[in-house]
Short mmCIF file of C-alpha atoms in Angstrom, two decimals:
data_model
loop_
_atom_site.label_atom_id
_atom_site.label_comp_id
_atom_site.label_asym_id
_atom_site.label_seq_id
_atom_site.Cartn_x
_atom_site.Cartn_y
_atom_site.Cartn_z
CA MET A 573 -30.30 45.90 17.55
CA ASP A 574 -30.46 45.83 21.66
CA GLU A 575 -27.17 44.61 22.48
CA TRP A 576 -23.55 44.76 21.74
CA LEU A 577 -22.43 42.73 19.08
CA VAL A 578 -18.37 40.85 18.53
CA VAL A 579 -17.29 40.60 14.45
CA TRP A 580 -14.41 38.54 14.22
CA MET A 581 -11.98 39.45 11.85
CA LEU A 582 -11.56 36.41 9.08
CA ASP A 583 -8.22 34.35 8.21
CA PRO A 584 -7.04 35.54 4.26
CA GLU A 585 -9.25 32.35 2.94
CA GLY A 586 -12.27 33.00 5.14
CA TRP A 587 -13.44 36.05 2.87
CA GLY A 588 -13.99 34.02 -0.13
CA ARG A 589 -15.18 35.69 -3.16
CA LEU A 590 -16.46 39.35 -2.52
CA PRO A 591 -18.28 40.91 -4.94
CA GLU A 592 -15.79 43.08 -7.52
CA GLU A 593 -18.11 46.17 -7.14
CA GLY A 594 -17.07 45.92 -3.38
CA VAL A 595 -18.51 45.86 0.06
CA LEU A 596 -19.28 48.70 2.44
CA GLY A 597 -18.00 50.78 -0.66
CA LEU A 598 -14.73 49.46 -0.47
CA ARG A 599 -13.10 47.28 -3.48
CA ASP A 600 -10.60 45.80 -1.18
CA LEU A 601 -12.23 44.87 2.71
CA PRO A 602 -9.52 42.51 3.63
CA GLY A 603 -6.97 44.94 2.34
CA ALA A 604 -8.81 47.79 4.57
CA VAL A 605 -9.02 45.55 7.69
CA ALA A 606 -5.27 44.68 7.57
CA ALA A 607 -4.63 48.26 6.74
CA ILE A 608 -5.81 49.48 9.94
CA GLY A 609 -4.05 47.11 12.12
CA LEU A 610 -6.60 44.37 12.71
CA LYS A 611 -5.24 40.46 12.18
CA PRO A 612 -7.36 37.22 11.91
CA GLY A 613 -9.37 36.67 14.89
CA ASP A 614 -9.28 40.12 16.44
CA PRO A 615 -12.46 41.00 17.95
CA VAL A 616 -14.71 44.41 16.73
CA PHE A 617 -17.10 45.82 19.05
CA VAL A 618 -20.60 47.20 17.33
CA SER A 619 -22.65 48.83 19.84
CA PRO A 620 -26.47 48.49 20.40
CA GLU A 621 -26.83 52.00 17.90
CA SER A 622 -24.74 49.60 15.20
CA GLU A 623 -21.55 52.09 15.62
CA VAL A 624 -17.82 50.28 15.92
CA ASP A 625 -16.58 51.35 19.55
CA ILE A 626 -13.52 53.54 18.41
CA ASP A 627 -12.12 52.98 21.79
CA LEU A 628 -12.62 49.24 21.83
CA LEU A 629 -11.08 49.02 18.48
CA ASP A 630 -8.17 51.15 19.39
CA PHE A 631 -7.36 48.95 22.49
CA VAL A 632 -7.90 45.53 20.09
CA ARG A 633 -5.05 47.07 17.69
CA SER A 634 -3.02 47.83 21.07
CA LYS A 635 0.12 46.06 22.56
CA ASP A 636 -1.92 45.16 25.23
CA PHE A 637 -4.03 42.83 23.31
CA ARG A 638 -2.78 42.00 20.07
CA TRP A 639 -0.15 39.79 20.80
CA LEU A 640 -2.42 37.61 23.07
CA GLU A 641 -3.20 33.91 21.98
CA ARG A 642 -6.30 33.80 19.52
CA GLU A 643 -8.01 31.80 21.96
CA THR A 644 -7.58 33.76 24.56
CA LYS A 645 -8.62 36.59 22.15
CA ARG A 646 -11.90 35.03 22.02
CA ASN A 647 -12.21 34.16 25.36
CA TYR A 648 -11.33 37.80 26.44
CA GLY A 649 -13.47 39.44 23.75
CA THR A 650 -16.62 37.41 24.47
CA ASP A 651 -16.10 38.13 28.24
CA ILE A 652 -15.87 42.25 27.42
CA ARG A 653 -19.10 41.70 25.56
CA LEU A 654 -21.20 40.39 28.40
CA LEU A 655 -20.18 43.06 30.51
CA LEU A 656 -20.76 45.82 28.13
CA ASN A 657 -24.38 44.64 27.58
CA PHE A 658 -24.50 44.53 31.40
CA LEU A 659 -23.75 48.11 31.79
CA SER A 660 -25.65 49.33 28.56
CA ALA A 661 -28.80 48.05 30.41
CA ARG A 662 -27.82 50.21 33.68
CA GLY A 663 -27.34 53.20 30.80
CA VAL A 664 -23.70 53.35 32.02
CA ARG A 665 -20.80 53.57 29.01
CA TRP A 666 -17.96 50.94 29.86
CA ARG A 667 -15.43 54.21 30.70
CA GLU A 668 -17.19 55.33 33.50
CA ALA A 669 -17.83 52.13 35.28
CA THR A 670 -17.86 51.93 38.98
CA GLU A 671 -16.41 49.45 41.34
CA GLN A 672 -20.06 49.46 42.28
CA ASP A 673 -20.84 48.32 38.92
CA LEU A 674 -18.28 45.87 38.63
CA ALA A 675 -19.18 44.38 42.12
CA ASP A 676 -22.66 43.99 40.85
CA TYR A 677 -21.47 42.21 37.83
CA ARG A 678 -19.79 39.88 39.59
CA ASP A 679 -22.32 38.87 42.04
CA TRP A 680 -24.90 38.82 39.13
CA ARG A 681 -22.48 36.44 37.26
CA CYS A 682 -21.45 33.79 40.58
CA GLU A 683 -24.10 34.35 43.06
CA SER A 684 -27.18 35.64 41.84
CA PRO A 685 -30.19 33.06 42.08
CA LEU A 686 -32.34 34.46 39.32
CA ASN A 687 -29.15 33.72 36.97
CA PRO A 688 -29.48 30.41 35.82
CA GLN A 689 -26.10 30.63 34.20
CA ARG A 690 -24.04 31.32 37.23
CA ILE A 691 -20.29 30.77 37.10
CA GLY A 692 -17.47 29.47 39.22
CA GLY A 693 -14.31 30.88 40.67
CA THR A 694 -11.76 29.88 38.00
CA LYS A 695 -14.26 31.63 35.28
CA TRP A 696 -14.88 34.73 36.99
CA ASN A 697 -11.21 35.05 37.50
CA ARG A 698 -10.43 35.04 33.83
CA GLU A 699 -13.19 37.18 33.17
CA ALA A 700 -11.52 39.82 35.60
CA ALA A 701 -8.15 39.01 34.00
CA ALA A 702 -10.25 40.77 30.85
CA PHE A 703 -11.64 43.63 32.30
CA THR A 704 -8.13 44.63 34.12
CA ARG A 705 -6.37 44.42 31.28
CA LEU A 706 -9.28 46.64 29.38
CA TYR A 707 -9.10 49.13 32.27
CA LYS A 708 -5.56 49.11 32.73
CA TRP A 709 -5.04 50.17 29.18
CA SER A 710 -7.65 52.69 28.73
CA LYS A 711 -6.23 54.63 32.27
CA VAL A 712 -9.37 54.36 34.14
CA VAL A 713 -8.91 55.71 37.60
CA PRO A 714 -9.69 54.35 40.07
CA MET A 715 -10.17 51.11 37.75
CA PRO A 716 -13.42 49.61 38.63
CA VAL A 717 -11.60 45.89 38.96
CA ASP A 718 -8.50 44.56 39.62
CA VAL A 719 -7.37 40.74 39.15
CA GLY A 720 -4.61 41.63 41.30
CA ARG A 721 -6.35 42.54 44.55
CA ARG A 722 -7.31 39.75 46.54
CA VAL A 723 -11.11 41.04 46.83
CA ASP A 724 -11.22 40.98 43.06
CA ARG A 725 -10.43 37.52 42.61
CA ALA A 726 -12.62 34.33 43.89
CA ALA A 727 -11.70 32.48 46.25
CA ASP A 728 -13.31 29.28 44.96
CA SER A 729 -10.81 29.09 41.84
CA VAL A 730 -9.33 25.95 41.07
CA SER A 731 -6.38 24.87 39.08
CA SER A 732 -8.17 22.95 36.02
CA ARG A 733 -10.65 20.14 35.62
CA VAL A 734 -8.68 17.02 35.86
CA SER A 735 -10.49 13.84 33.76
CA TRP A 736 -8.91 10.45 33.88
CA LEU A 737 -9.61 7.51 32.34
CA THR A 738 -8.32 4.31 32.99
CA PRO A 739 -6.95 2.65 29.81
CA ARG A 740 -9.27 -0.09 29.76
CA THR A 741 -11.93 2.39 29.93
CA TRP A 742 -10.20 4.32 26.84
CA GLY A 743 -10.89 0.65 25.09
CA LEU A 744 -14.55 0.82 26.01
CA TRP A 745 -14.89 4.48 24.87
CA SER A 746 -13.35 3.95 21.52
CA ASN A 747 -14.93 1.01 20.54
CA VAL A 748 -18.93 2.34 21.14
CA GLY A 749 -18.05 6.24 20.59
CA LEU A 750 -15.32 5.82 17.56
CA ARG A 751 -15.96 2.20 16.36
CA GLY A 752 -19.52 2.24 16.42
CA HIS A 753 -20.05 -1.05 18.95
CA ALA A 754 -22.98 -2.50 20.48
CA ARG A 755 -23.21 -3.76 23.87
CA THR A 756 -22.18 -7.16 22.18
CA GLY A 757 -18.39 -5.76 21.19
CA VAL A 758 -19.30 -5.56 17.34
CA PRO A 759 -20.16 -2.78 15.04
CA ALA A 760 -23.68 -1.94 14.95
CA ALA A 761 -25.61 -2.22 11.73
CA GLY A 762 -25.73 1.12 9.77
CA TRP A 763 -22.46 2.39 11.48
CA ASP A 764 -20.63 5.16 9.18
CA SER A 765 -17.15 4.33 9.58
CA ARG A 766 -15.73 6.89 7.01
CA THR A 767 -13.66 8.97 9.48
CA GLU A 768 -13.34 5.74 12.33
CA GLU A 769 -9.53 5.51 11.52
CA ARG A 770 -8.84 9.11 11.68
CA ASN A 771 -10.44 9.29 14.69
CA THR A 772 -9.03 6.50 16.73
CA SER A 773 -5.52 7.10 15.64
CA PHE A 774 -5.70 10.90 17.05
CA VAL A 775 -6.73 9.63 20.24
CA GLN A 776 -4.21 6.58 20.36
CA LEU A 777 -1.51 9.38 19.68
CA GLN A 778 -2.61 11.79 22.04
CA LEU A 779 -2.75 8.90 24.64
CA SER A 780 0.64 7.73 24.01
CA SER A 781 2.52 11.34 23.94
CA GLY A 782 0.38 13.36 25.94
CA LEU A 783 0.49 16.27 23.31
CA ARG A 784 -2.43 19.04 24.12
CA ARG A 785 -5.07 19.39 21.55
CA GLN A 786 -3.58 22.25 19.42
CA GLU A 787 -0.19 20.41 19.45
CA GLY A 788 -1.28 17.39 18.32
CA GLY A 789 -4.11 18.29 16.08
CA ALA A 790 -2.01 20.92 14.29
CA LEU A 791 1.11 18.13 13.61
CA LEU A 792 2.60 18.24 10.01
CA THR A 793 3.13 14.65 7.98
CA PHE A 794 7.11 15.24 8.00
CA GLU A 795 6.75 16.24 11.64
CA LEU A 796 5.56 12.27 13.14
CA PRO A 797 8.24 10.52 14.90
CA THR A 798 10.40 8.28 12.91
CA GLN A 799 13.61 7.82 15.53
CA GLN A 800 13.10 4.99 17.88
CA LEU A 801 14.60 4.92 21.46
CA ARG A 802 16.85 2.18 22.30
CA TYR A 803 14.65 -0.37 23.11
CA GLY A 804 12.25 -0.09 20.13
CA ARG A 805 8.98 0.77 21.55
CA TYR A 806 8.98 4.34 21.20
CA CYS A 807 9.97 6.95 19.03
CA HIS A 808 10.55 10.84 19.62
CA GLY A 809 9.62 13.79 18.07
CA GLN A 810 9.65 17.66 18.37
CA ILE A 811 6.76 19.78 19.14
CA ALA A 812 6.97 23.15 17.04
CA ALA A 813 7.44 26.19 20.00
CA ALA A 814 4.60 27.96 17.89
CA LEU A 815 1.99 25.69 19.06
CA THR A 816 3.11 25.12 22.81
CA ARG A 817 1.43 27.41 26.05
CA SER A 818 5.51 27.94 26.63
CA LYS A 819 6.15 28.99 22.89
CA ARG A 820 9.22 26.75 23.61
CA SER A 821 9.89 23.63 21.49
CA ARG A 822 9.99 20.41 23.22
CA THR A 823 10.35 16.82 22.63
CA PHE A 824 7.64 14.31 23.19
CA TYR A 825 7.61 10.79 22.92
CA ALA A 826 4.77 8.30 20.85
CA SER A 827 4.44 4.88 21.10
CA VAL A 828 5.57 2.57 17.87
CA ASP A 829 1.95 1.02 17.93
CA SER A 830 0.28 4.51 18.05
CA LEU A 831 2.53 5.54 15.15
CA GLY A 832 1.46 2.66 13.54
CA GLN A 833 -2.10 3.15 13.78
CA VAL A 834 -1.41 6.61 12.14
CA GLU A 835 0.20 5.67 9.50
CA ALA A 836 -2.34 2.98 8.67
CA TYR A 837 -4.68 6.49 8.60
CA VAL A 838 -2.45 8.15 6.14
CA GLN A 839 -2.43 5.27 3.78
CA SER A 840 -6.31 4.89 3.73
CA GLU A 841 -8.93 7.22 4.87
CA ARG A 842 -6.60 10.48 4.23
CA ALA A 843 -5.18 9.19 1.08
CA TRP A 844 -8.76 8.90 -0.02
CA ALA A 845 -10.16 12.12 0.90
CA ILE A 846 -7.04 13.43 -1.03
CA ALA A 847 -7.48 12.01 -3.94
CA ARG A 848 -11.23 12.61 -3.74
CA ALA A 849 -10.30 16.71 -3.27
CA GLN A 850 -7.93 16.44 -6.57
CA GLU A 851 -10.56 14.86 -8.39
CA GLU A 852 -12.96 17.19 -7.60
CA GLY A 853 -10.12 20.33 -8.27
CA ARG A 854 -10.98 21.53 -4.27
CA TYR A 855 -7.23 22.21 -4.01
CA GLU A 856 -7.25 24.49 -6.95
CA ARG A 857 -10.12 26.35 -5.65
CA LEU A 858 -8.43 27.20 -2.52
CA PRO A 859 -7.50 31.29 -2.20
CA TYR A 860 -4.36 30.46 -0.37
CA MET A 861 -2.13 28.56 -0.72
CA ARG A 862 2.20 27.49 0.10
CA LEU A 863 3.21 25.11 -1.90
CA VAL A 864 6.48 23.61 0.27
CA ARG A 865 10.04 23.43 -2.06
CA GLU A 866 12.25 22.09 0.90
CA VAL A 867 12.55 21.77 4.55
CA THR A 868 16.26 22.04 5.88
CA ARG A 869 17.60 19.85 8.29
CA GLY A 870 19.29 20.25 11.17
CA ARG A 871 18.65 21.39 15.04
CA GLU A 872 16.13 24.72 13.65
CA PRO A 873 14.88 23.10 10.17
CA LYS A 874 13.25 25.73 8.07
CA VAL A 875 10.25 25.24 5.51
CA ARG A 876 10.82 27.20 1.80
CA TRP A 877 7.31 27.66 -0.13
CA VAL A 878 6.33 29.50 -2.79
CA ASP A 879 2.41 30.80 -3.22
CA ARG A 880 -0.06 31.08 -5.55
CA ASP A 881 1.85 34.85 -6.86
CA GLY A 882 5.25 33.00 -7.05
CA VAL A 883 6.40 34.83 -4.06
CA GLU A 884 9.02 32.51 -2.08
CA GLY A 885 9.36 32.62 1.77
CA GLU A 886 10.54 30.47 4.50
CA GLN A 887 10.03 30.55 8.09
CA LYS A 888 11.58 28.14 10.54
CA LEU A 889 9.31 25.15 11.62
CA ALA A 890 9.39 25.83 15.20
CA LEU A 891 8.10 29.54 14.60
CA LEU A 892 5.31 28.13 12.06
CA ASP A 893 1.74 28.34 14.27
CA TRP A 894 -1.50 26.28 13.39
CA ARG A 895 -3.00 29.07 10.67
CA GLU A 896 0.13 29.18 8.56
CA ARG A 897 0.42 25.49 8.56
CA GLN A 898 -3.11 24.71 7.31
CA TRP A 899 -1.95 26.48 3.99
CA LEU A 900 1.11 24.26 3.64
CA TYR A 901 0.42 21.96 0.50
CA LEU A 902 3.19 19.15 -0.65
CA GLU A 903 3.33 18.30 -4.11
CA GLY A 904 2.15 14.67 -4.67
CA ARG A 905 1.94 12.38 -7.63
CA GLU A 906 -1.38 13.64 -8.69
CA GLY A 907 -0.87 17.44 -7.31
CA PRO A 908 -0.39 19.70 -4.50
CA GLU A 909 -1.52 17.69 -0.97
CA PRO A 910 -1.87 19.23 2.59
CA ALA A 911 0.90 18.69 4.49
CA TRP A 912 -1.63 19.29 7.52
CA LEU A 913 -1.88 15.72 9.21
CA TRP A 914 -5.44 15.31 10.40
CA LEU A 915 -8.02 16.36 7.21
CA THR A 916 -11.73 16.59 6.94
CA GLU A 917 -13.47 14.03 4.50
CA GLN A 918 -13.11 16.91 2.22
CA GLY A 919 -9.68 16.62 2.54
CA LEU A 920 -9.00 19.97 3.88
CA PRO A 921 -7.07 20.70 6.84
CA MET A 922 -9.35 19.56 10.37
CA LEU A 923 -8.51 22.79 12.88
CA PRO A 924 -7.65 21.53 16.38
CA ASP A 925 -11.12 22.69 17.92
CA ARG A 926 -13.00 20.48 15.85
CA TRP A 927 -12.11 17.90 17.92
CA ASN A 928 -14.10 18.94 20.49
CA THR A 929 -17.16 17.92 18.41
CA VAL A 930 -15.29 14.10 17.56
CA PHE A 931 -15.33 14.12 21.13
CA ARG A 932 -18.16 15.13 22.50
CA ASN A 933 -20.44 13.06 19.52
CA ALA A 934 -18.47 9.63 20.72
CA ASN A 935 -19.72 10.97 24.13
CA LEU A 936 -22.79 11.02 23.65
CA ARG A 937 -23.26 7.65 21.24
CA CYS A 938 -21.76 6.03 24.37
CA GLU A 939 -24.89 7.48 26.49
CA GLN A 940 -27.05 6.00 23.55
CA VAL A 941 -25.41 2.66 23.97
CA LEU A 942 -24.93 2.42 27.48
CA LEU A 943 -28.02 3.75 28.96
CA THR A 944 -31.33 2.79 29.24
CA SER A 945 -33.94 5.67 27.80
CA GLU A 946 -34.97 6.60 31.22
CA GLU A 947 -31.56 7.34 32.19
CA ARG A 948 -31.03 9.32 28.92
CA GLU A 949 -33.90 11.65 29.60
CA LEU A 950 -31.86 13.61 32.41
CA GLY A 951 -29.70 15.60 31.15
CA ARG A 952 -26.21 14.78 32.47
CA GLY A 953 -25.88 17.63 35.23
CA PHE A 954 -28.64 16.25 36.98
CA ARG A 955 -28.24 12.34 36.78
CA LEU A 956 -26.98 10.65 39.94
CA ALA A 957 -23.17 9.50 40.10
CA GLU A 958 -24.39 5.78 39.39
CA VAL A 959 -25.91 6.74 35.90
CA ARG A 960 -22.90 8.95 35.23
CA GLY A 961 -20.61 6.01 35.98
CA LYS A 962 -22.46 3.48 33.57
CA SER A 963 -20.94 5.66 30.32
CA PRO A 964 -17.49 6.84 30.44
CA TRP A 965 -17.05 10.66 29.30
CA ALA A 966 -14.00 12.37 27.73
CA THR A 967 -12.46 15.22 26.22
CA PRO A 968 -9.36 15.85 23.99
CA HIS A 969 -7.74 16.90 27.35
CA SER A 970 -8.22 13.65 28.98
CA ALA A 971 -5.91 11.95 26.66
CA ARG A 972 -3.11 14.22 28.48
CA HIS A 973 -4.50 13.64 32.11
CA SER A 974 -4.83 9.97 31.36
CA MET A 975 -1.27 9.93 30.31
CA ALA A 976 0.21 11.73 33.09
CA LEU A 977 -1.27 8.95 35.65
CA TYR A 978 -0.64 5.96 33.91
CA GLN A 979 3.27 7.20 33.17
CA LEU A 980 3.42 7.84 36.91
CA ILE A 981 1.77 4.61 37.93
CA VAL A 982 4.36 2.90 35.70
CA LEU A 983 7.36 4.57 36.78
CA ASN A 984 6.52 3.77 40.22
CA GLN A 985 5.93 0.43 39.74
CA LEU A 986 9.66 0.05 37.68
CA MET A 987 11.33 1.98 40.71
CA GLU A 988 9.65 0.10 43.35
CA THR A 989 9.60 -3.48 42.34
CA ARG A 990 11.19 -4.07 39.03
CA PHE A 991 14.55 -1.70 40.23
CA GLY A 992 13.75 -3.33 43.81
CA LEU A 993 14.71 0.23 44.93
CA THR A 994 14.69 0.73 48.78
CA ALA A 995 13.82 4.30 49.97
CA ALA A 996 17.77 5.24 50.42
CA ASP A 997 18.22 4.02 46.68
CA ARG A 998 15.18 5.96 45.43
CA ARG A 999 16.44 8.94 46.82
CA ASP A 1000 19.89 8.68 44.94
CA PHE A 1001 18.16 7.63 41.97
CA ALA A 1002 15.72 11.01 42.23
CA LEU A 1003 18.71 13.11 43.04
CA LEU A 1004 20.43 11.84 39.94
CA PHE A 1005 17.43 11.13 37.18
CA GLY A 1006 14.37 13.14 39.22
CA ASP A 1007 11.55 11.42 40.84
CA PRO A 1008 8.46 10.31 38.84
CA TRP A 1009 6.90 13.85 39.48
CA PHE A 1010 9.89 15.22 37.75
CA LEU A 1011 9.55 12.66 34.61
CA VAL A 1012 6.11 12.96 34.16
CA MET A 1013 6.85 16.89 34.30
CA THR A 1014 9.45 16.31 31.31
CA LEU A 1015 6.81 14.61 29.17
CA LEU A 1016 4.11 16.91 29.78
CA GLY A 1017 6.23 20.10 28.82
CA HIS A 1018 5.54 21.79 32.39
CA SER A 1019 8.25 24.36 33.55
CA ASP A 1020 7.65 23.62 37.29
CA VAL A 1021 6.62 20.32 39.18
CA GLU A 1022 4.39 22.12 41.07
CA THR A 1023 2.40 22.70 38.08
CA THR A 1024 2.40 18.90 37.32
CA LYS A 1025 1.36 17.97 41.20
CA ARG A 1026 -1.05 20.89 41.31
CA HIS A 1027 -2.86 20.63 38.03
CA TYR A 1028 -2.83 16.69 37.14
CA LEU A 1029 -2.35 15.00 40.02
CA ALA A 1030 -4.12 17.03 43.07
CA PRO A 1031 -7.11 14.34 43.37
CA VAL A 1032 -5.14 11.80 44.33
CA SER A 1033 -2.62 13.67 46.79
CA HIS A 1034 -4.14 11.72 49.79
CA LEU A 1035 -3.08 8.48 48.33
CA ARG A 1036 0.85 7.83 49.06
CA LEU A 1037 2.34 6.16 46.30
CA GLU A 1038 3.75 3.70 49.09
CA SER A 1039 0.12 2.74 49.61
CA ILE A 1040 -0.60 1.90 46.06
CA LEU A 1041 2.71 -0.84 45.95
CA ALA A 1042 1.85 -1.92 49.60
CA ALA A 1043 0.87 -5.62 48.48
CA THR A 1044 3.92 -5.85 46.28
CA ASP A 1045 6.87 -8.27 47.38
CA HIS A 1046 9.55 -5.83 48.80
CA GLU A 1047 12.59 -8.79 48.52
CA PRO A 1048 15.51 -7.38 46.27
CA GLY A 1049 16.18 -8.57 43.06
CA ARG A 1050 14.05 -7.69 39.64
CA ARG A 1051 10.68 -8.34 39.42
CA GLU A 1052 7.86 -8.15 36.61
CA ILE A 1053 5.41 -5.04 37.37
CA GLN A 1054 2.26 -5.72 38.82
CA ASP A 1055 -1.08 -5.72 37.09
CA LEU A 1056 -1.77 -2.37 36.44
CA ASP A 1057 -5.66 -2.99 35.51
CA GLY A 1058 -5.59 -3.83 39.16
CA VAL A 1059 -3.88 -1.06 40.39
CA PHE A 1060 -6.17 1.54 38.32
CA ALA A 1061 -9.07 -0.81 39.57
CA ARG A 1062 -8.35 0.16 43.29
CA LEU A 1063 -7.28 3.90 42.22
CA ALA A 1064 -10.55 4.55 41.06
CA ARG A 1065 -12.42 2.66 43.75
CA GLU A 1066 -11.15 4.96 46.47
CA THR A 1067 -10.16 8.00 44.58
CA SER A 1068 -12.92 10.91 42.87
CA GLY A 1069 -12.14 11.75 39.23
CA ILE A 1070 -11.16 8.41 37.50
CA GLN A 1071 -13.38 6.53 35.50
CA ASP A 1072 -12.67 2.74 35.43
CA VAL A 1073 -14.80 0.28 32.99
CA GLU A 1074 -15.12 -1.72 36.47
CA LEU A 1075 -17.43 0.79 37.91
CA LEU A 1076 -18.89 1.46 34.44
CA VAL A 1077 -20.24 -1.72 32.66
CA ASP A 1078 -19.06 -4.79 34.22
CA GLU A 1079 -20.12 -7.37 31.40
CA LEU A 1080 -18.07 -5.57 28.76
CA VAL A 1081 -14.58 -5.95 30.30
CA ASP A 1082 -13.65 -9.38 28.83
CA ALA A 1083 -14.71 -8.22 25.27
CA LEU A 1084 -12.61 -4.65 24.95
CA PRO A 1085 -8.57 -4.41 24.16
CA VAL A 1086 -6.60 -2.28 26.39
CA VAL A 1087 -5.50 1.10 24.77
CA GLY A 1088 -2.85 3.77 25.46
CA ARG A 1089 -0.43 1.99 26.81
#
């Protein structure tokens, strides 16, 4: 082995059936791993000499690392491994690295023309944060890198990658990418629609609610909103604190139409997947299961369960993270059923990161249908903007971005046209209820309105909301909202980063339904 290797600790159900004689001389390898304080998702660094680095093992088990989110652990573990390989090539042990070593590494990662996979400022700042945490813990003096020093941070860092699709462009993307439509607007011959209901339902729920991938992807069936708001177009539910970035529970809102589509998925594809899994005895072979006995009511509901060994347990619903949720099962008519909402074809919980593959496959299908063979031969990174603009490209987080933009436009339309507020009235309304930025901030679950402006809507900061509504009639009184497709079309023409059907495939516009409203 010429490079450092990272071994990731498995979840309890991931070990499978181990040999009766044990592994590496240990009869109970999972128990031995847990006994030394390693948690599922923790990295173990193995040197090129095939030896576990004990110092790095202590770092992983320390309070500086162990309370990080699982995704952050994976990112930091990957970043540290790359640095270890760079230092090993120089014959430098990681504890002995100097500021010059780290400066050379940064130059290689970010600037060197000899590196075909250079990274940007945002990625470097994340890597620098991982190295800073490691060297602070190890008390190396002087620290070879410190993200707290301005010189060690990248100046070209951007807050986030914003990706917007207008409502009708989501219609195009969903029809072609998830429903298998051809350019004629009907499903192509041979289209495999076995997971179509699940995929389209997930997208509709995300577009309606603005939930993050993990928040929407780890919902349980009994967490779907059922209580309608006053006028019946939206329902509100609660997102568990353990699923959010802030680690605080919050209310979310989803349209009745999107929830109706989710319910159709539950009654069709999901029910079929569960029935098949039960017939094949798949749930009986699971190494770990918690059968839910009760979900209490009240402001802080609790989930009470019993496991396969008859051991009872309970936890607040808000504190159950995505790992624990996949172990929860409900007693159905034909036996245990997953409480997890989104299931694979095998009837097992579909973990949140699997949605990345669904979206990627939908993107590729859009390219297959909407681009010519010559256009497809060029990689996406090498295509001219004109070619890229012919096929929509979405990620799970694009739904959240798009929901934020849509709500901002609708709220301003309401304040300006339907309510007929003057400038003075708008100031009074904002003081009492908050302006549209504040309301969108609340929907997204941000703690600071500046975060909403900076992360999601910065690319249109040069557009004043008044200019969006410049063509409206300013006579007092109640008026209907203007054509939103027209508003979005103009925004897409005047602003970079917004994908709109008008700029993609003009001839398909009339055949596509509008979704995500």
